mmCIF file of C-alpha atoms in Angstrom:
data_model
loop_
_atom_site.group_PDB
_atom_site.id
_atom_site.type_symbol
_atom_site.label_atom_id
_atom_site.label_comp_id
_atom_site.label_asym_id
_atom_site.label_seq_id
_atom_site.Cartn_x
_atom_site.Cartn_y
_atom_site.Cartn_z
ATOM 1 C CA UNK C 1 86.061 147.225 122.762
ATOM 2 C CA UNK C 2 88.250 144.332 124.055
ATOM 3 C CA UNK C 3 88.025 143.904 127.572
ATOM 4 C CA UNK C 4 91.300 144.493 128.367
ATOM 5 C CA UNK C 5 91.236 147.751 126.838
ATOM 6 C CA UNK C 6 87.882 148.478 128.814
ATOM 7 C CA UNK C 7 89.859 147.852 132.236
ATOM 8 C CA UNK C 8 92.514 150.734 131.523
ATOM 9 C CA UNK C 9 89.552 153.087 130.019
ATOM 10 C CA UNK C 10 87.928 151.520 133.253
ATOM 11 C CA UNK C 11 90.795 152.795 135.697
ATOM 12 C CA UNK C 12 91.218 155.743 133.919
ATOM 13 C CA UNK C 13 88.027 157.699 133.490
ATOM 14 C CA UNK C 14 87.650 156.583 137.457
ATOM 15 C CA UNK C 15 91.260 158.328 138.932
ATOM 16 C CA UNK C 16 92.558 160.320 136.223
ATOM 17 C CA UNK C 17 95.539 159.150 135.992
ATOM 18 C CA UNK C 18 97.703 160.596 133.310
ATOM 19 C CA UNK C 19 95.360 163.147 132.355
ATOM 20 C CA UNK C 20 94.756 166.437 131.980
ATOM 21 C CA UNK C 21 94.049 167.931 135.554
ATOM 22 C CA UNK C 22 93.698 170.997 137.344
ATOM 23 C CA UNK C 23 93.415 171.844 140.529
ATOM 24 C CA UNK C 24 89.084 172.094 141.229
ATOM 25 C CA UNK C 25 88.547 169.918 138.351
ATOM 26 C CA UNK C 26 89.942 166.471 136.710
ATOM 27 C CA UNK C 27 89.553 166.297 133.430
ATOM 28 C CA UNK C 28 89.453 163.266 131.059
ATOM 29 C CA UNK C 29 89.704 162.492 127.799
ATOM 30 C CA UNK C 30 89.091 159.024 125.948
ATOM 31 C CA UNK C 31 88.932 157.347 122.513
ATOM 32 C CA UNK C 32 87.222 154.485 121.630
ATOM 33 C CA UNK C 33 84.938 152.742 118.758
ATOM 34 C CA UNK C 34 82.378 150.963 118.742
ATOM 35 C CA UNK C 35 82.455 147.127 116.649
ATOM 36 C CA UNK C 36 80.470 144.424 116.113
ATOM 37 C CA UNK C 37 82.082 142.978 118.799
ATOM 38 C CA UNK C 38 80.728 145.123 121.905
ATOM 39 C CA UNK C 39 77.776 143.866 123.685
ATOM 40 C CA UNK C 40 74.828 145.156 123.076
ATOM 41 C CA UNK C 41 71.999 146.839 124.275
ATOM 42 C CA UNK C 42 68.417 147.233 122.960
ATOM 43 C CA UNK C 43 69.796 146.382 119.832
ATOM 44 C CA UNK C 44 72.635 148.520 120.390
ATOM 45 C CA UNK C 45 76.323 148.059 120.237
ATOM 46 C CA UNK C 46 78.001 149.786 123.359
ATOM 47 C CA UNK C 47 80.777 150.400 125.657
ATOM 48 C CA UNK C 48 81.540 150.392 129.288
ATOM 49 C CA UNK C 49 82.825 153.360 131.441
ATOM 50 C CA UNK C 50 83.362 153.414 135.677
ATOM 51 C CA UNK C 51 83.700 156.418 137.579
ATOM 52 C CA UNK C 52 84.733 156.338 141.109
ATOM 53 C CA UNK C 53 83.114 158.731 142.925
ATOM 54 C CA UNK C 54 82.911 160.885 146.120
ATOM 55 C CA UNK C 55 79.566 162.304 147.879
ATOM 56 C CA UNK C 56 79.091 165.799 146.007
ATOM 57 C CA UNK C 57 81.092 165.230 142.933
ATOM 58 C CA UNK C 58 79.612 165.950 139.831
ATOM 59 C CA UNK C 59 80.025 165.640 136.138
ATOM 60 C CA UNK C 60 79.751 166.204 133.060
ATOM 61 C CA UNK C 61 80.234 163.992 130.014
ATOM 62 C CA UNK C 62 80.519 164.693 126.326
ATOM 63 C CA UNK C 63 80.038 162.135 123.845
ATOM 64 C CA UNK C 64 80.697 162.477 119.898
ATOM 65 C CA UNK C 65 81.149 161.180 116.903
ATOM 66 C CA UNK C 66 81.379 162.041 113.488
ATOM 67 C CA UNK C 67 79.934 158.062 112.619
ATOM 68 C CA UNK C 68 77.081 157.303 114.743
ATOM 69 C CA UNK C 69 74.259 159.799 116.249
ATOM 70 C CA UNK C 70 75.903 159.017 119.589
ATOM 71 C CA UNK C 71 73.571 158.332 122.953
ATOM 72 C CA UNK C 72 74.737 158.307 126.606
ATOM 73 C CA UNK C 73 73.291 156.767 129.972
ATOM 74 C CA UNK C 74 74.712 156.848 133.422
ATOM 75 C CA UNK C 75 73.818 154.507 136.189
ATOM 76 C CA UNK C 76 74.745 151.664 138.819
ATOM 77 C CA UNK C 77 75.115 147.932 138.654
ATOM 78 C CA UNK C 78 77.149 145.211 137.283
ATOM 79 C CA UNK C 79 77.262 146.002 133.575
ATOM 80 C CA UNK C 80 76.129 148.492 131.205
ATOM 81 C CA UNK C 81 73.748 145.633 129.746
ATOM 82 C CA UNK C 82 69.962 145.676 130.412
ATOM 83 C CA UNK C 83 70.267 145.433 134.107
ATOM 84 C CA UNK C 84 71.991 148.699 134.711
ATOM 85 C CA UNK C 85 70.197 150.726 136.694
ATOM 86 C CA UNK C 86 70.037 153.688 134.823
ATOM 87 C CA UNK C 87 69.895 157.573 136.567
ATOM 88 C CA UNK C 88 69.862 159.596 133.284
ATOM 89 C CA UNK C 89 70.355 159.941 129.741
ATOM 90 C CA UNK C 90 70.714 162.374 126.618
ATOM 91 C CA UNK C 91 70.887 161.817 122.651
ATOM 92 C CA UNK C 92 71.875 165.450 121.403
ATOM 93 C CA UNK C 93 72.987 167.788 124.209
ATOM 94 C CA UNK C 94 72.456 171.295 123.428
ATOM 95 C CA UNK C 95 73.853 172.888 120.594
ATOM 96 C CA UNK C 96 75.971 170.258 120.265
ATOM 97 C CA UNK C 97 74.305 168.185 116.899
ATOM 98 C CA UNK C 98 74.185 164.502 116.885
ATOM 99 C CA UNK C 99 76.745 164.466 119.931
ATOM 100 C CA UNK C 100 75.449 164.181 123.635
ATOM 101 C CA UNK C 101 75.931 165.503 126.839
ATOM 102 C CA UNK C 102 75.493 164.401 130.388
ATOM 103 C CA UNK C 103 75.615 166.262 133.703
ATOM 104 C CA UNK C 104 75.025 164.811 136.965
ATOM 105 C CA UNK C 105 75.220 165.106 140.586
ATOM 106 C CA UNK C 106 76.275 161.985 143.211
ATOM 107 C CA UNK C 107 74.574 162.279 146.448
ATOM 108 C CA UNK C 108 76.565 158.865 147.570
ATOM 109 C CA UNK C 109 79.905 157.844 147.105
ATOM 110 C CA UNK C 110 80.569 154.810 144.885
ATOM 111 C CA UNK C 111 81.323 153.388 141.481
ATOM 112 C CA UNK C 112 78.930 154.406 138.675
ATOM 113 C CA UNK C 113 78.676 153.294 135.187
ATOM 114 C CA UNK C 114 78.756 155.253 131.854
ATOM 115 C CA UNK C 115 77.173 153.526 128.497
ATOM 116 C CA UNK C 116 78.469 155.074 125.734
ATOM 117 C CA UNK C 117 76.540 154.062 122.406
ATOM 118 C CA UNK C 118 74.337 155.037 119.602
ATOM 119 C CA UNK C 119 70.815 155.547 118.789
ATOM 120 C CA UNK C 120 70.511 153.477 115.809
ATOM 121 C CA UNK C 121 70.850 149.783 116.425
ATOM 122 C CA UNK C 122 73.854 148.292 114.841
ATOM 123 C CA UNK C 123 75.879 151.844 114.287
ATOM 124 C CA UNK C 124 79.574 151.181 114.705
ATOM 125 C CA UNK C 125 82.468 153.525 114.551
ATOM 126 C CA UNK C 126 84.673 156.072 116.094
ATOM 127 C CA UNK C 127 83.863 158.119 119.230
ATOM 128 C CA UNK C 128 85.679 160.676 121.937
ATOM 129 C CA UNK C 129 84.165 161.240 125.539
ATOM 130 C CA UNK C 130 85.365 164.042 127.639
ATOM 131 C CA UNK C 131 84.547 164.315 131.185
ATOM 132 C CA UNK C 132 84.627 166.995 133.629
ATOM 133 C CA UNK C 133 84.638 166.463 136.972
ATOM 134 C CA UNK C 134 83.691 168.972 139.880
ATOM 135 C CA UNK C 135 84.312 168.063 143.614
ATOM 136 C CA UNK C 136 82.552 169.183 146.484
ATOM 137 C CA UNK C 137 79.169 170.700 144.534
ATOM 138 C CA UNK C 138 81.019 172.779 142.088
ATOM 139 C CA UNK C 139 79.815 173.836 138.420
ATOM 140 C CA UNK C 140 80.315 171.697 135.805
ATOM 141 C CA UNK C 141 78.762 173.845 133.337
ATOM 142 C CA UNK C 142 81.542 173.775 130.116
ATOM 143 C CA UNK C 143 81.493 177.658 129.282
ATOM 144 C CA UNK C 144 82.283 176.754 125.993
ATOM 145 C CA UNK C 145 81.104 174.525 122.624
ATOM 146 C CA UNK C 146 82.661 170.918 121.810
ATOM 147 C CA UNK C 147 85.055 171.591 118.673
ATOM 148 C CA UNK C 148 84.238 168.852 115.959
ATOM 149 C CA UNK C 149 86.690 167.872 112.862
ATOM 150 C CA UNK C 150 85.584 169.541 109.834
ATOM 151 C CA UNK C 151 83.909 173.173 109.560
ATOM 152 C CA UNK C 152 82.281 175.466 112.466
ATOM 153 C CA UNK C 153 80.256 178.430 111.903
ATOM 154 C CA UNK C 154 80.402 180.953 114.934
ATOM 155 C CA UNK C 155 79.417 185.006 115.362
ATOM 156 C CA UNK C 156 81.650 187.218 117.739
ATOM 157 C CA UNK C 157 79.065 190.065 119.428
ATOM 158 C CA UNK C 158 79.182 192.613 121.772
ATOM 159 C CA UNK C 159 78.430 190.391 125.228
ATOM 160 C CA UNK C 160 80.530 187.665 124.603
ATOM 161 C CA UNK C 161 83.367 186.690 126.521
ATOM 162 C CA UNK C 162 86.202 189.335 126.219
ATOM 163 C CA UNK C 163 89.839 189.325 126.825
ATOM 164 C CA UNK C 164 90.941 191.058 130.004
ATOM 165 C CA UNK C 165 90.641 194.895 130.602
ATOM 166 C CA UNK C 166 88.212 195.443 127.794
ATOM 167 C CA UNK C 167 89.972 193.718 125.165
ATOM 168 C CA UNK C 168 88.689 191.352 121.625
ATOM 169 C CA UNK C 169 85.713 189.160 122.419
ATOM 170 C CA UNK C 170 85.977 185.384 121.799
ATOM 171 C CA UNK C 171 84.298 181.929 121.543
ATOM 172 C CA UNK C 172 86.108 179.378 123.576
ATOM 173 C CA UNK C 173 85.938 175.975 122.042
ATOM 174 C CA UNK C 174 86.681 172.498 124.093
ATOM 175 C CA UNK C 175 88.181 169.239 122.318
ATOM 176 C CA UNK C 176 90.036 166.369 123.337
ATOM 177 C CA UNK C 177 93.388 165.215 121.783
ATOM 178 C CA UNK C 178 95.707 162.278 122.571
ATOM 179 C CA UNK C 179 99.608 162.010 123.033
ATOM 180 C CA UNK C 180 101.105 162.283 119.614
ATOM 181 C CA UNK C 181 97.804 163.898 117.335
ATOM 182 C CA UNK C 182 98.584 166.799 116.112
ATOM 183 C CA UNK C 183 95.676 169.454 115.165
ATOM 184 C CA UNK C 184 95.757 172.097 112.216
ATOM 185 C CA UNK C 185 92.756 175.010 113.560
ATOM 186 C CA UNK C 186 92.264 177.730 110.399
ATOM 187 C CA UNK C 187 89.956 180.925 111.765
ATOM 188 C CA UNK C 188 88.702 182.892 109.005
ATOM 189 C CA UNK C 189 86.476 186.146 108.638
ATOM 190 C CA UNK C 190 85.276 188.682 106.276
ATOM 191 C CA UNK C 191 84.316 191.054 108.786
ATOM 192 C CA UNK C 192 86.764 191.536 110.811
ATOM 193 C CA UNK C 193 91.293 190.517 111.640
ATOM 194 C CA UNK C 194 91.109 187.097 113.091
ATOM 195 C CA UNK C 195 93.187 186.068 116.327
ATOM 196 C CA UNK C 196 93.559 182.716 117.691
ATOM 197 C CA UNK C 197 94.567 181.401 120.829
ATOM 198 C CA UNK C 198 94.650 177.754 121.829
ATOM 199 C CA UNK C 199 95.213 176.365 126.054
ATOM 200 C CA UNK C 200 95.508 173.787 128.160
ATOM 201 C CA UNK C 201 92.427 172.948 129.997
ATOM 202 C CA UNK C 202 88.281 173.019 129.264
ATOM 203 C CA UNK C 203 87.594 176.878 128.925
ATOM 204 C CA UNK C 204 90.085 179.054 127.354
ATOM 205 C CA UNK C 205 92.107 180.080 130.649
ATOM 206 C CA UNK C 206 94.524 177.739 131.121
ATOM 207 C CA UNK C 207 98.225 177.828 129.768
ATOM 208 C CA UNK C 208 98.708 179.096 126.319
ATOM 209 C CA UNK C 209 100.093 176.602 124.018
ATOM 210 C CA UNK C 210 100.229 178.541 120.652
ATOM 211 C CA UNK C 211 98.655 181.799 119.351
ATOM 212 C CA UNK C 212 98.581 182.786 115.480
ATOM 213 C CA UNK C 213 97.482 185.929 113.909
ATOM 214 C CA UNK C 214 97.739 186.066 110.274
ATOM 215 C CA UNK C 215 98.926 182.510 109.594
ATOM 216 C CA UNK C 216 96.442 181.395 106.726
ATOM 217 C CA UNK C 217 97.354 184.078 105.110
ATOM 218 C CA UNK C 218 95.536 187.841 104.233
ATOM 219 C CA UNK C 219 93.412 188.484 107.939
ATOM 220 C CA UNK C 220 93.309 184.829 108.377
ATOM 221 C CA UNK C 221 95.003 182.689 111.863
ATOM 222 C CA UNK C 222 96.352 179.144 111.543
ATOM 223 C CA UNK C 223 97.369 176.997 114.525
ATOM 224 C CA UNK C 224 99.586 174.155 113.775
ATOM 225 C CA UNK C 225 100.072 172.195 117.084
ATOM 226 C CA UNK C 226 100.846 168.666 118.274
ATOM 227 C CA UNK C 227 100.402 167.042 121.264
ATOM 228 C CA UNK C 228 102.669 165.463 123.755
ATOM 229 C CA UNK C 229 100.137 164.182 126.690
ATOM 230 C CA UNK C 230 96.443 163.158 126.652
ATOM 231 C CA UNK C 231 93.843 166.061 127.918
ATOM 232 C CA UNK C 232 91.357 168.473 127.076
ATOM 233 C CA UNK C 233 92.173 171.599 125.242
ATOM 234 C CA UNK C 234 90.625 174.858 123.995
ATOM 235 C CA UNK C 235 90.599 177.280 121.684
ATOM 236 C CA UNK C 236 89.990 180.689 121.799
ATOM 237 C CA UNK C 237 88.564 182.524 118.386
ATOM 238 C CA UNK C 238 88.567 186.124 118.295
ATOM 239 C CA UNK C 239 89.505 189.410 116.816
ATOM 240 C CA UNK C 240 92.630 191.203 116.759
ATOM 241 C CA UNK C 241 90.748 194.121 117.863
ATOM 242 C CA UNK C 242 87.563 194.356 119.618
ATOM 243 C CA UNK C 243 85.968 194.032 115.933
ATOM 244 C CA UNK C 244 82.289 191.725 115.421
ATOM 245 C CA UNK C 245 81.272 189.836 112.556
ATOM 246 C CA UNK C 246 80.709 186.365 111.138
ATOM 247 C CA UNK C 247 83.889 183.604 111.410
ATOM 248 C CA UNK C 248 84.714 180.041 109.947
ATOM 249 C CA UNK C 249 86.715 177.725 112.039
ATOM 250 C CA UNK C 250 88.223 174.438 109.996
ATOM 251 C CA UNK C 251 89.189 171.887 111.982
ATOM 252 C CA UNK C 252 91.581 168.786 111.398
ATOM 253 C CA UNK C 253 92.681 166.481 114.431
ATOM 254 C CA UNK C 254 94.923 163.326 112.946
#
C-alpha cells in the first residue's frame, strides 16, 4: 500500500471520520491489498494501521480475505516491521475460516498499531478490516458472523435471536461495504418462507435499509442494495413466520 494511501487509512481507522458511527460505538470499515510492494515482515508482506486511543477503549478487529489466509497483530512502536512491540495476535478467529479476529482492551491512552497480513510468506491480494470500537469498558463482542462473498450455510433454531414480541428468529450477519458497491444478498430454504432484512450498523438493530420477502422467486428473499457512504452493515436472515430449518445465503458485493 502506497504510503500516501496508508496516511488517510492512517487518520481514518484512528478518528472515524466519515464512517459509519453510532452513538456507544465507532465503527470502521477499510479496503486494502496487499502487493509486492508492502514491507514485509517475517517473510511477510503487510500493512500499517494506527488507532488513537483513550484509557478504557476497546476493540475489536476483523480481518478477511477471500486471497490470503489473513493474520493480524496489534501493538506499539514506530512501524509494524520487526520492532513493533506486539500485545496480541490471531490467524482464524472463531467461526470465522481463514479470516481473523482481534479484541483488545487499552489500559493507557495512546496511538497503537494494527499489522494486517498473511500467514504464508509472499501471499498478496485483496482484504477488508472492520473495527469496532467500545469506549469507556464496553462490549465489543460482534453478536453476529462476518458475511463473506460467495455462499453461507446457516440453521435458524428455537433460541436464537428473535424479532420483537415473540416474533421469526434470525442470524444477524456483519459486512463492510464502501460508497458506491452495491450488494445482491439471495436467502434460500427448503424448510421453511424466507425473510430478509438488511441495517445500518454491526448487529441487526440499526436503521432498516431494505427488506425482501419473496424476491428470488417461490419462498425465496433477494436484496438488491447499493451503497451511498462507507460503514458496516448487517443482515438479518429469518423466517416469515417463526418457522426452523436449514438456509443458504449467496452473497455478491461489487
Amino acid at each position: 500500500m502506497a504510503a500516501a494511501a496508508a496516511a488517510a487509512s492512517l487518520l481514518a481507522l484512528a478518528a472515524g471520520t466519515a464512517l459509519a458511527q453510532s452513538a456507544l460505538q465507532d465503527q470502521i470499515v477499510q479496503n486494502g491489498r496487499l502487493q509486492t510492494s508492502d514491507p514485509q515482515v517475517d517473510g511477510a508482506f503487510y500493512d500499517c494501521y494506527a488507532i488513537d486511543a483513550q484509557a478504557g477503549d476497546a476493540w475489536t478487529i476483523t480481518l478477511q480475505s477471500e486471497d490470503f489466509d489473513s493474520y493480524l497483530a496489534i501493538g506499539s512502536g514506530s512501524s509494524c516491521g520487526g520492532s513493533m512491540s506486539v500485545f496480541g495476535t490471531n490467524d482464524d478467529g472463531d467461526g470465522i475460516g481463514l479470516n481473523s479476529r482481534l479484541s483488545y482492551s487499552f489500559d493507557y491512552s495512546g496511538r497503537y498499531l494494527v499489522r494486517v497480513t498473511s500467514l504464508g510468506d509472499g501471499d498478496t491480494g485483496r482484504y477488508t478490516i472492520l473495527g469496532v470500537r467500545s469506549r469507556g469498558g464496553g462490549s465489543t463482542a460482534l453478536p453476529t458472523r462476518v458475511l463473506l462473498r460467495g455462499t453461507e450455510y446457516g440453521n435458524l433454531e428455537a433460541g436464537d435471536r428473535a424479532e420483537a414480541g415473540g416474533g421469526a428468529y434470525f442470524d444477524c450477519f456483519t459486512f463492510g461495504a464502501l460508497n458506491g458497491q452495491a450488494v445482491t444478498i439471495t436467502h434460500s430454504s427448503t424448510d421453511f418462507d424466507s425473510y430478509l432484512k438488511l441495517f445500518a450498523g454491526v448487529s441487526c438493530d440499526g436503521a432498516e435499509l431494505a427488506r425482501d420477502d419473496d424476491g428470488a422467486g417461490s419462498l425465496n428473499s433477494r436484496i438488491q442494495y447499493t451503497f451511498d457512504e462507507d460503514g458496516i452493515y448487517s443482515v438479518r436472515a429469518s423466517s416469515l413466520t417463526r418457522d426452523t430449518g436449514a438456509y443458504t445465503l449467496e452473497v455478491e458485493l461489487r
